[in-house]
Short mmCIF file of N, CA, C and O in Angstrom, two decimals:
data_model
loop_
_atom_site.label_atom_id
_atom_site.label_comp_id
_atom_site.label_asym_id
_atom_site.label_seq_id
_atom_site.Cartn_x
_atom_site.Cartn_y
_atom_site.Cartn_z
N GLY A 1 -59.68 22.16 8.88
CA GLY A 1 -59.60 22.94 7.85
C GLY A 1 -60.17 24.28 8.26
O GLY A 1 -60.40 24.50 9.36
N ILE A 2 -60.28 24.91 7.30
CA ILE A 2 -60.75 26.49 7.30
C ILE A 2 -62.33 26.57 8.19
O ILE A 2 -62.43 27.50 8.80
N LEU A 3 -63.13 25.29 7.97
CA LEU A 3 -64.31 25.48 8.51
C LEU A 3 -64.36 24.75 9.81
O LEU A 3 -65.55 24.81 10.25
N GLU A 4 -63.49 24.26 10.23
CA GLU A 4 -63.42 23.40 11.68
C GLU A 4 -63.44 24.52 12.69
O GLU A 4 -62.87 25.80 12.80
N CYS A 5 -64.29 24.20 13.60
CA CYS A 5 -64.51 25.23 15.01
C CYS A 5 -64.34 24.18 16.27
O CYS A 5 -65.16 23.15 16.09
N ASN A 6 -63.95 24.95 17.32
CA ASN A 6 -64.04 23.93 18.60
C ASN A 6 -65.19 24.66 19.35
O ASN A 6 -65.11 24.57 20.66
N CYS A 7 -65.84 25.45 18.88
CA CYS A 7 -67.01 26.22 19.80
C CYS A 7 -67.90 25.51 20.52
O CYS A 7 -68.17 24.31 19.96
N SER A 8 -68.21 25.79 21.46
CA SER A 8 -69.17 25.11 22.73
C SER A 8 -70.17 25.92 22.72
O SER A 8 -70.03 27.22 23.16
N PRO A 9 -71.34 25.76 22.84
CA PRO A 9 -72.31 24.78 22.37
C PRO A 9 -72.08 24.53 20.74
O PRO A 9 -71.90 25.83 20.11
N GLN A 10 -72.56 23.60 20.32
CA GLN A 10 -72.51 23.21 18.80
C GLN A 10 -74.05 23.57 18.31
O GLN A 10 -74.89 23.04 19.29
N PRO A 11 -74.34 24.17 17.12
CA PRO A 11 -73.45 24.56 16.32
C PRO A 11 -72.69 25.53 16.54
O PRO A 11 -73.08 26.39 17.45
N CYS A 12 -71.72 25.86 15.92
CA CYS A 12 -70.60 26.93 16.17
C CYS A 12 -71.42 28.34 16.10
O CYS A 12 -72.53 28.64 15.30
N GLN A 13 -71.04 29.11 17.28
CA GLN A 13 -71.94 30.43 17.39
C GLN A 13 -70.69 31.58 17.38
O GLN A 13 -71.31 32.79 17.51
N CYS A 14 -69.58 31.31 17.00
CA CYS A 14 -68.40 32.24 16.93
C CYS A 14 -68.39 33.21 15.88
O CYS A 14 -69.28 32.82 14.92
N SER A 15 -67.77 34.44 15.92
CA SER A 15 -67.89 35.18 15.16
C SER A 15 -67.32 35.00 13.74
O SER A 15 -67.57 35.48 12.75
N ASP A 16 -66.47 33.74 13.51
CA ASP A 16 -65.79 33.48 12.38
C ASP A 16 -66.84 32.75 11.41
O ASP A 16 -66.80 32.85 10.28
N THR A 17 -67.72 32.02 12.15
CA THR A 17 -68.85 31.38 11.11
C THR A 17 -70.33 31.85 11.31
O THR A 17 -71.38 31.23 10.72
N ALA A 18 -70.45 32.90 12.09
CA ALA A 18 -71.93 33.26 12.51
C ALA A 18 -72.50 33.81 11.18
O ALA A 18 -73.68 33.41 11.16
N THR A 19 -71.83 34.40 10.17
CA THR A 19 -72.51 34.66 9.02
C THR A 19 -72.69 33.60 8.35
O THR A 19 -73.54 33.86 6.93
N MET A 20 -72.20 32.76 8.29
CA MET A 20 -72.13 31.55 7.46
C MET A 20 -71.83 31.95 5.90
O MET A 20 -72.72 31.22 5.09
N LYS A 21 -71.10 32.82 5.84
CA LYS A 21 -70.76 33.29 4.65
C LYS A 21 -69.18 33.01 4.37
O LYS A 21 -68.51 33.66 4.86
N LEU A 22 -69.08 32.15 3.50
CA LEU A 22 -67.70 31.74 3.09
C LEU A 22 -66.97 32.77 1.89
O LEU A 22 -67.40 32.42 0.71
N ASP A 23 -66.60 33.92 2.25
CA ASP A 23 -66.13 34.71 1.28
C ASP A 23 -64.67 34.87 1.65
O ASP A 23 -64.15 34.33 2.51
N ASP A 24 -64.07 35.75 0.66
CA ASP A 24 -62.60 35.97 0.94
C ASP A 24 -62.34 36.68 2.28
O ASP A 24 -61.21 36.31 2.97
N GLU A 25 -62.92 37.29 2.95
CA GLU A 25 -62.77 37.94 4.35
C GLU A 25 -62.80 36.69 5.13
O GLU A 25 -62.02 36.58 5.91
N PHE A 26 -63.77 35.96 5.27
CA PHE A 26 -63.81 34.82 5.98
C PHE A 26 -62.67 33.77 6.04
O PHE A 26 -62.04 33.49 6.90
N VAL A 27 -62.11 33.69 4.84
CA VAL A 27 -60.94 32.81 4.61
C VAL A 27 -59.60 33.74 5.29
O VAL A 27 -58.77 33.07 5.82
N ARG A 28 -59.51 34.89 5.01
CA ARG A 28 -58.41 35.85 5.37
C ARG A 28 -58.21 35.54 7.09
O ARG A 28 -57.27 35.53 7.38
N VAL A 29 -59.54 35.85 7.34
CA VAL A 29 -59.50 35.93 8.95
C VAL A 29 -59.05 34.47 9.75
O VAL A 29 -58.03 34.48 10.49
N LYS A 30 -59.59 33.42 9.12
CA LYS A 30 -59.42 32.33 9.47
C LYS A 30 -57.75 31.83 9.11
O LYS A 30 -57.11 31.50 10.32
N LEU A 31 -57.39 31.92 8.09
CA LEU A 31 -55.77 31.93 7.81
C LEU A 31 -55.02 32.75 8.72
O LEU A 31 -53.88 32.28 9.19
N PHE A 32 -55.30 34.08 9.04
CA PHE A 32 -54.58 34.78 10.07
C PHE A 32 -54.56 34.12 11.39
O PHE A 32 -53.44 33.88 12.19
N LYS A 33 -55.96 33.58 11.94
CA LYS A 33 -55.90 33.04 13.11
C LYS A 33 -54.97 31.75 13.17
O LYS A 33 -54.36 31.47 13.97
N TYR A 34 -54.92 31.02 12.15
CA TYR A 34 -54.11 29.74 11.86
C TYR A 34 -52.68 30.05 11.93
O TYR A 34 -51.97 29.63 12.54
N ALA A 35 -52.37 31.12 11.34
CA ALA A 35 -50.76 31.43 11.15
C ALA A 35 -50.29 32.07 12.29
O ALA A 35 -49.26 31.91 12.60
N ASN A 36 -51.08 32.68 13.33
CA ASN A 36 -50.71 33.31 14.32
C ASN A 36 -51.02 32.88 15.52
O ASN A 36 -50.58 33.20 16.75
N ALA A 37 -51.63 31.63 15.48
CA ALA A 37 -51.74 30.84 16.59
C ALA A 37 -50.85 30.41 17.72
O ALA A 37 -49.60 30.15 16.98
N ASP A 38 -50.71 30.22 19.01
CA ASP A 38 -49.85 29.56 19.94
C ASP A 38 -49.88 28.06 19.61
O ASP A 38 -51.00 27.79 20.32
N MET A 39 -49.12 27.46 19.13
CA MET A 39 -49.23 25.98 19.09
C MET A 39 -49.52 25.07 20.52
O MET A 39 -49.67 24.24 20.27
N LEU A 40 -48.98 25.67 21.43
CA LEU A 40 -48.97 25.08 22.73
C LEU A 40 -50.19 25.12 23.14
O LEU A 40 -50.54 24.13 23.93
N SER A 41 -51.29 26.03 23.06
CA SER A 41 -52.35 26.00 23.40
C SER A 41 -53.40 26.33 22.29
O SER A 41 -54.59 26.37 22.73
N ALA A 42 -53.16 25.87 21.18
CA ALA A 42 -54.23 26.00 20.05
C ALA A 42 -55.02 25.07 20.28
O ALA A 42 -54.67 23.89 20.46
N PRO A 43 -56.50 25.34 19.75
CA PRO A 43 -57.45 24.00 19.58
C PRO A 43 -57.11 23.16 18.67
O PRO A 43 -56.30 23.39 17.46
N GLN A 44 -57.55 21.70 18.75
CA GLN A 44 -57.10 20.73 17.73
C GLN A 44 -57.07 21.08 16.20
O GLN A 44 -56.29 20.72 15.53
N PRO A 45 -58.30 21.52 15.89
CA PRO A 45 -58.13 22.04 14.61
C PRO A 45 -57.12 22.95 13.72
O PRO A 45 -56.73 22.67 12.71
N THR A 46 -56.94 24.00 14.71
CA THR A 46 -55.59 24.79 14.27
C THR A 46 -54.29 23.86 14.17
O THR A 46 -53.74 23.83 13.31
N VAL A 47 -53.94 22.92 15.06
CA VAL A 47 -52.75 22.00 14.92
C VAL A 47 -52.85 21.08 13.99
O VAL A 47 -51.84 21.15 13.32
N ASP A 48 -54.15 20.63 13.73
CA ASP A 48 -54.16 19.89 12.41
C ASP A 48 -54.04 20.58 11.34
O ASP A 48 -53.17 20.16 10.29
N PHE A 49 -54.44 21.76 11.03
CA PHE A 49 -54.19 22.49 9.95
C PHE A 49 -52.56 22.93 9.77
O PHE A 49 -52.25 22.55 8.52
N ARG A 50 -51.95 23.36 10.81
CA ARG A 50 -50.73 23.66 10.81
C ARG A 50 -49.79 22.74 10.58
O ARG A 50 -48.53 22.68 9.87
N MET A 51 -49.93 21.38 11.46
CA MET A 51 -49.02 20.26 11.13
C MET A 51 -49.45 19.18 9.93
O MET A 51 -48.70 18.64 9.60
N GLY A 52 -50.65 19.37 9.30
CA GLY A 52 -50.99 18.27 8.53
C GLY A 52 -51.52 18.84 7.08
O GLY A 52 -51.64 17.95 6.06
N ILE A 53 -51.69 20.14 7.04
CA ILE A 53 -52.22 20.73 5.83
C ILE A 53 -51.19 21.80 5.26
O ILE A 53 -51.01 21.63 3.86
N ALA A 54 -50.69 22.55 5.88
CA ALA A 54 -49.84 23.67 5.30
C ALA A 54 -48.43 23.23 5.56
O ALA A 54 -48.09 22.35 6.33
N ASP A 55 -47.39 23.76 4.85
CA ASP A 55 -46.02 23.47 5.05
C ASP A 55 -45.39 24.31 5.69
O ASP A 55 -45.97 25.22 6.60
N ALA A 56 -44.16 24.17 6.19
CA ALA A 56 -43.48 24.93 7.21
C ALA A 56 -43.32 26.50 6.82
O ALA A 56 -42.98 27.12 7.98
N ALA A 57 -43.54 26.95 5.83
CA ALA A 57 -43.56 28.21 5.51
C ALA A 57 -44.72 28.93 6.18
O ALA A 57 -44.78 30.08 6.47
N PHE A 58 -45.55 28.18 6.35
CA PHE A 58 -47.02 28.67 6.83
C PHE A 58 -46.85 28.66 8.11
O PHE A 58 -46.33 27.96 9.11
N GLY A 59 -47.20 29.92 8.91
CA GLY A 59 -47.34 30.04 10.52
C GLY A 59 -46.32 31.36 10.86
O GLY A 59 -45.60 32.03 9.93
N SER A 60 -46.12 31.51 12.21
CA SER A 60 -45.40 32.60 12.44
C SER A 60 -45.72 33.90 11.94
O SER A 60 -45.04 34.53 11.67
N GLY A 61 -47.11 33.95 11.93
CA GLY A 61 -47.43 35.16 11.53
C GLY A 61 -47.69 35.15 9.70
O GLY A 61 -48.49 36.25 9.13
N SER A 62 -47.05 34.18 8.88
CA SER A 62 -47.23 34.07 7.43
C SER A 62 -48.41 33.25 7.15
O SER A 62 -48.47 32.32 7.64
N THR A 63 -49.22 34.05 6.47
CA THR A 63 -50.33 33.15 5.81
C THR A 63 -50.17 32.46 4.41
O THR A 63 -51.02 32.25 3.83
N PHE A 64 -48.78 32.60 3.86
CA PHE A 64 -48.49 32.15 2.76
C PHE A 64 -47.69 30.89 3.01
O PHE A 64 -46.95 30.90 3.86
N GLY A 65 -47.82 29.95 2.11
CA GLY A 65 -46.96 28.55 2.15
C GLY A 65 -46.49 28.31 0.63
O GLY A 65 -47.05 28.83 -0.24
N ARG A 66 -45.58 27.31 0.48
CA ARG A 66 -45.18 26.61 -0.65
C ARG A 66 -46.24 25.33 -0.93
O ARG A 66 -45.93 25.14 -1.88
N ALA A 67 -46.79 24.99 0.07
CA ALA A 67 -47.22 23.64 -0.20
C ALA A 67 -48.72 23.65 0.69
O ALA A 67 -48.56 24.09 1.63
N LEU A 68 -49.59 22.99 -0.13
CA LEU A 68 -50.92 23.04 0.67
C LEU A 68 -51.85 21.63 0.44
O LEU A 68 -51.70 21.34 -0.86
N ARG A 69 -52.02 20.86 1.24
CA ARG A 69 -52.93 19.74 0.87
C ARG A 69 -54.23 20.03 1.17
O ARG A 69 -54.77 20.45 1.87
N SER A 70 -55.08 19.40 0.10
CA SER A 70 -56.47 19.42 0.13
C SER A 70 -57.17 18.20 -0.04
O SER A 70 -56.47 17.18 -0.70
N GLU A 71 -58.36 17.99 0.51
CA GLU A 71 -58.94 16.48 0.24
C GLU A 71 -60.27 16.80 -0.07
O GLU A 71 -61.12 17.98 0.26
N PHE A 72 -60.88 15.90 -0.90
CA PHE A 72 -62.38 15.93 -0.91
C PHE A 72 -62.89 14.70 -0.72
O PHE A 72 -62.52 13.42 -0.71
N LYS A 73 -63.84 14.86 0.39
CA LYS A 73 -64.40 13.58 1.11
C LYS A 73 -65.88 13.55 0.44
O LYS A 73 -66.63 14.30 0.28
N PHE A 74 -66.26 12.42 0.28
CA PHE A 74 -67.48 11.95 -0.10
C PHE A 74 -68.22 10.93 0.72
O PHE A 74 -67.50 10.32 1.35
N ALA A 75 -69.45 10.95 1.02
CA ALA A 75 -70.15 10.10 1.67
C ALA A 75 -70.99 8.99 1.18
O ALA A 75 -71.67 9.47 -0.08
N LEU A 76 -71.18 7.79 1.56
CA LEU A 76 -72.10 6.89 0.99
C LEU A 76 -73.46 6.92 2.04
O LEU A 76 -73.09 7.05 3.32
N PRO A 77 -74.27 6.43 1.70
CA PRO A 77 -74.73 5.80 0.33
C PRO A 77 -75.17 7.14 -0.88
O PRO A 77 -75.66 8.51 -0.51
N LEU A 78 -74.55 7.01 -2.03
CA LEU A 78 -75.08 8.11 -2.83
C LEU A 78 -76.69 7.83 -3.38
O LEU A 78 -77.33 6.69 -2.86
N GLU A 79 -77.23 9.09 -3.96
CA GLU A 79 -78.78 8.77 -4.09
C GLU A 79 -78.93 7.47 -5.04
O GLU A 79 -78.49 7.39 -5.98
N GLY A 80 -79.96 6.98 -4.73
CA GLY A 80 -80.64 5.87 -5.31
C GLY A 80 -80.00 4.47 -4.66
O GLY A 80 -80.60 3.39 -5.42
N TYR A 81 -79.30 4.55 -3.52
CA TYR A 81 -78.81 3.10 -3.15
C TYR A 81 -79.39 3.40 -1.69
O TYR A 81 -79.44 4.38 -0.93
N ALA A 82 -79.70 2.03 -1.08
CA ALA A 82 -80.24 1.80 0.11
C ALA A 82 -79.55 2.21 1.38
O ALA A 82 -79.50 2.69 2.44
N ASN A 83 -78.04 2.12 1.13
CA ASN A 83 -77.14 2.11 2.23
C ASN A 83 -75.67 1.95 1.55
O ASN A 83 -75.62 1.87 0.38
N ALA A 84 -74.48 2.03 2.34
CA ALA A 84 -73.21 2.49 2.10
C ALA A 84 -72.68 1.01 1.48
O ALA A 84 -72.10 1.16 0.37
N GLU A 85 -73.17 -0.03 1.73
CA GLU A 85 -72.74 -1.56 1.48
C GLU A 85 -73.35 -1.68 0.01
O GLU A 85 -73.34 -2.90 -0.50
N ASP A 86 -74.63 -1.41 -0.32
CA ASP A 86 -75.66 -1.51 -1.49
C ASP A 86 -74.74 -1.16 -2.58
O ASP A 86 -74.42 -0.07 -2.97
N ARG A 87 -74.39 -2.03 -3.41
CA ARG A 87 -73.72 -2.21 -4.65
C ARG A 87 -72.58 -1.18 -4.31
O ARG A 87 -72.21 -0.36 -5.23
N TYR A 88 -71.71 -1.29 -3.45
CA TYR A 88 -70.43 -0.56 -2.91
C TYR A 88 -69.74 -0.46 -4.10
O TYR A 88 -69.07 0.86 -4.41
N PRO A 89 -69.06 -1.40 -4.80
CA PRO A 89 -68.35 -0.93 -6.31
C PRO A 89 -68.61 0.02 -7.14
O PRO A 89 -68.23 0.82 -7.65
N GLU A 90 -70.24 -0.38 -7.17
CA GLU A 90 -70.94 0.81 -8.12
C GLU A 90 -70.78 2.18 -7.74
O GLU A 90 -70.53 3.26 -8.61
N GLN A 91 -71.07 2.32 -6.31
CA GLN A 91 -71.10 3.70 -5.93
C GLN A 91 -69.81 4.24 -6.14
O GLN A 91 -69.93 5.53 -6.25
N ILE A 92 -68.56 3.49 -5.71
CA ILE A 92 -67.30 4.17 -5.80
C ILE A 92 -66.93 4.45 -7.36
O ILE A 92 -66.26 5.34 -7.64
N LYS A 93 -67.38 3.55 -8.23
CA LYS A 93 -67.21 3.67 -9.43
C LYS A 93 -67.83 5.33 -9.90
O LYS A 93 -67.40 5.84 -10.85
N GLN A 94 -68.98 5.47 -9.48
CA GLN A 94 -69.87 6.78 -9.78
C GLN A 94 -68.93 7.64 -9.35
O GLN A 94 -68.86 9.01 -10.12
N ILE A 95 -68.39 7.67 -8.20
CA ILE A 95 -67.46 8.77 -7.55
C ILE A 95 -66.59 9.00 -8.47
O ILE A 95 -66.10 10.14 -8.75
N GLU A 96 -65.67 7.82 -8.72
CA GLU A 96 -64.58 8.00 -9.58
C GLU A 96 -64.88 8.92 -11.06
O GLU A 96 -63.94 9.35 -11.31
N GLU A 97 -65.64 8.17 -11.79
CA GLU A 97 -66.28 8.87 -12.75
C GLU A 97 -66.77 10.35 -12.84
O GLU A 97 -66.10 11.20 -13.64
N TRP A 98 -67.24 10.71 -11.56
CA TRP A 98 -67.44 12.10 -11.51
C TRP A 98 -66.25 13.04 -11.46
O TRP A 98 -66.15 14.05 -12.00
N LEU A 99 -65.30 12.47 -10.48
CA LEU A 99 -63.84 13.24 -10.43
C LEU A 99 -63.10 13.36 -11.60
O LEU A 99 -62.76 14.31 -11.92
N VAL A 100 -63.22 12.36 -12.34
CA VAL A 100 -62.33 12.33 -13.65
C VAL A 100 -62.92 13.18 -14.62
O VAL A 100 -62.26 13.91 -15.31
N ASP A 101 -64.59 13.40 -14.65
CA ASP A 101 -65.12 14.33 -15.59
C ASP A 101 -64.92 15.56 -14.94
O ASP A 101 -64.79 16.66 -15.72
N LYS A 102 -64.84 15.98 -13.87
CA LYS A 102 -64.68 17.31 -13.27
C LYS A 102 -63.23 17.78 -13.01
O LYS A 102 -62.62 18.89 -12.70
N ILE A 103 -62.26 16.78 -13.39
CA ILE A 103 -60.74 17.20 -13.15
C ILE A 103 -60.37 18.61 -13.90
O ILE A 103 -59.61 19.50 -12.97
N ASP A 104 -60.77 18.82 -15.02
CA ASP A 104 -60.23 20.21 -15.60
C ASP A 104 -61.14 21.37 -14.85
O ASP A 104 -60.10 22.54 -14.23
N ALA A 105 -62.07 21.28 -14.43
CA ALA A 105 -62.60 22.18 -13.79
C ALA A 105 -62.39 22.54 -12.32
O ALA A 105 -62.03 23.61 -11.98
N MET A 106 -61.77 21.54 -11.64
CA MET A 106 -61.43 21.46 -10.38
C MET A 106 -60.12 22.21 -10.28
O MET A 106 -59.72 22.77 -9.12
N PHE A 107 -59.42 22.06 -11.30
CA PHE A 107 -57.90 22.44 -11.39
C PHE A 107 -57.61 23.39 -12.22
O PHE A 107 -56.19 23.46 -12.68
N ASP A 108 -58.34 24.26 -12.67
CA ASP A 108 -58.03 25.30 -13.38
C ASP A 108 -57.94 26.64 -12.35
O ASP A 108 -58.85 26.96 -11.73
N PHE A 109 -56.67 26.98 -12.49
CA PHE A 109 -56.13 28.07 -11.58
C PHE A 109 -56.01 29.40 -12.27
O PHE A 109 -55.20 30.16 -11.82
N GLY A 110 -56.46 29.44 -13.48
CA GLY A 110 -56.40 30.75 -14.02
C GLY A 110 -55.24 31.23 -14.57
O GLY A 110 -54.16 30.45 -14.83
N ASP A 111 -54.62 32.50 -13.80
CA ASP A 111 -53.16 33.08 -14.10
C ASP A 111 -52.25 32.18 -13.33
O ASP A 111 -50.96 32.22 -14.05
N LEU A 112 -52.50 31.36 -12.55
CA LEU A 112 -51.56 30.53 -11.97
C LEU A 112 -51.28 29.25 -12.61
O LEU A 112 -50.28 28.61 -12.26
N ASN A 113 -52.05 28.94 -13.71
CA ASN A 113 -51.83 27.60 -14.40
C ASN A 113 -50.12 27.80 -15.06
O ASN A 113 -49.88 28.87 -15.49
N GLY A 114 -49.48 26.63 -14.98
CA GLY A 114 -48.12 26.58 -15.41
C GLY A 114 -47.06 27.00 -14.31
O GLY A 114 -46.19 26.65 -14.26
N SER A 115 -47.67 27.70 -13.26
CA SER A 115 -46.79 28.22 -12.42
C SER A 115 -46.84 27.45 -10.98
O SER A 115 -46.44 27.61 -9.78
N LEU A 116 -48.13 26.67 -10.98
CA LEU A 116 -48.45 25.95 -9.89
C LEU A 116 -48.37 24.52 -9.91
O LEU A 116 -49.05 23.76 -11.11
N ASN A 117 -47.85 23.57 -9.22
CA ASN A 117 -48.01 22.13 -9.47
C ASN A 117 -48.96 21.49 -8.66
O ASN A 117 -48.92 21.91 -7.56
N VAL A 118 -49.61 20.55 -9.17
CA VAL A 118 -50.77 19.90 -8.45
C VAL A 118 -50.53 18.33 -8.72
O VAL A 118 -50.22 18.13 -9.79
N TRP A 119 -50.65 17.74 -7.60
CA TRP A 119 -50.33 16.41 -7.65
C TRP A 119 -51.95 15.65 -7.31
O TRP A 119 -52.27 16.20 -6.28
N PHE A 120 -52.18 14.46 -7.87
CA PHE A 120 -53.34 13.58 -7.20
C PHE A 120 -53.15 12.66 -6.73
O PHE A 120 -52.10 11.86 -6.98
N ASP A 121 -53.85 12.12 -5.73
CA ASP A 121 -53.84 10.86 -5.22
C ASP A 121 -55.31 10.32 -5.04
O ASP A 121 -55.85 10.94 -4.51
N GLY A 122 -55.18 8.93 -5.30
CA GLY A 122 -56.49 8.52 -4.84
C GLY A 122 -57.69 8.31 -5.97
O GLY A 122 -57.31 8.99 -7.06
N TYR A 123 -58.27 7.02 -6.05
CA TYR A 123 -59.26 6.66 -7.12
C TYR A 123 -58.63 6.76 -8.26
O TYR A 123 -57.40 6.39 -8.43
N LEU A 124 -59.16 7.57 -9.28
CA LEU A 124 -58.74 7.38 -10.76
C LEU A 124 -57.94 8.86 -11.03
O LEU A 124 -57.49 8.94 -12.16
N LEU A 125 -58.14 9.65 -10.17
CA LEU A 125 -57.34 11.29 -10.66
C LEU A 125 -55.93 11.06 -11.18
O LEU A 125 -55.83 11.88 -11.90
N LEU A 126 -54.99 10.30 -10.46
CA LEU A 126 -53.81 10.42 -10.83
C LEU A 126 -53.60 9.77 -12.40
O LEU A 126 -53.05 10.56 -13.31
N ASP A 127 -54.16 8.71 -12.48
CA ASP A 127 -54.33 8.07 -13.98
C ASP A 127 -54.87 9.10 -14.83
O ASP A 127 -54.42 9.13 -16.18
N ALA A 128 -56.16 9.53 -14.45
CA ALA A 128 -56.56 10.56 -15.44
C ALA A 128 -56.01 11.68 -15.91
O ALA A 128 -55.73 12.21 -17.01
N TYR A 129 -55.07 12.31 -14.90
CA TYR A 129 -54.32 13.55 -15.25
C TYR A 129 -53.18 12.92 -15.97
O TYR A 129 -52.78 13.96 -17.03
N ILE A 130 -52.64 11.94 -15.72
CA ILE A 130 -51.42 11.52 -16.51
C ILE A 130 -52.00 11.33 -17.82
O ILE A 130 -51.27 11.79 -18.88
N LEU A 131 -52.93 10.34 -18.32
CA LEU A 131 -53.56 10.22 -19.60
C LEU A 131 -53.96 11.63 -20.33
O LEU A 131 -53.73 11.57 -21.43
N ARG A 132 -54.15 12.38 -19.53
CA ARG A 132 -54.63 13.88 -20.25
C ARG A 132 -53.38 14.35 -20.53
O ARG A 132 -53.48 15.21 -21.38
N GLU A 133 -52.32 14.42 -20.06
CA GLU A 133 -50.99 15.08 -20.28
C GLU A 133 -50.52 14.44 -21.39
O GLU A 133 -49.33 14.98 -22.18
N LEU A 134 -50.71 13.06 -21.82
CA LEU A 134 -49.89 12.39 -22.68
C LEU A 134 -50.20 12.81 -24.08
O LEU A 134 -51.56 13.51 -24.36
N PRO A 135 -49.54 13.18 -25.05
CA PRO A 135 -49.91 13.45 -26.41
C PRO A 135 -50.73 12.37 -27.20
O PRO A 135 -50.81 11.32 -26.88
#
């Protein structure tokens, strides 16, 4: 994705992430690099972005697309648990409840609401979204 880098040595020292400031300019520069990359010689994060996250309209110089996939990744153990296996179903339930509670804030697109389609997959998000839309 946007934050991935193949710099060596790690941590990344390239100009894209040297400031560690994730602002509009950072995103614009990274998207421009992804959109204009030569896919035959591009580093793996660029290939992954172009092939697995953005649709076919993105690339060949275009930083716009019709579809984009986003992921939210969580790690275990959550605070208060000894390890990932410690009451695993309870930890997953806490993540589900947090996601459902935050669904409106995560997907409030301001002026784009109504003209942007968002689909959910995983945990309880799809169920929560459908229940929210029912009268």
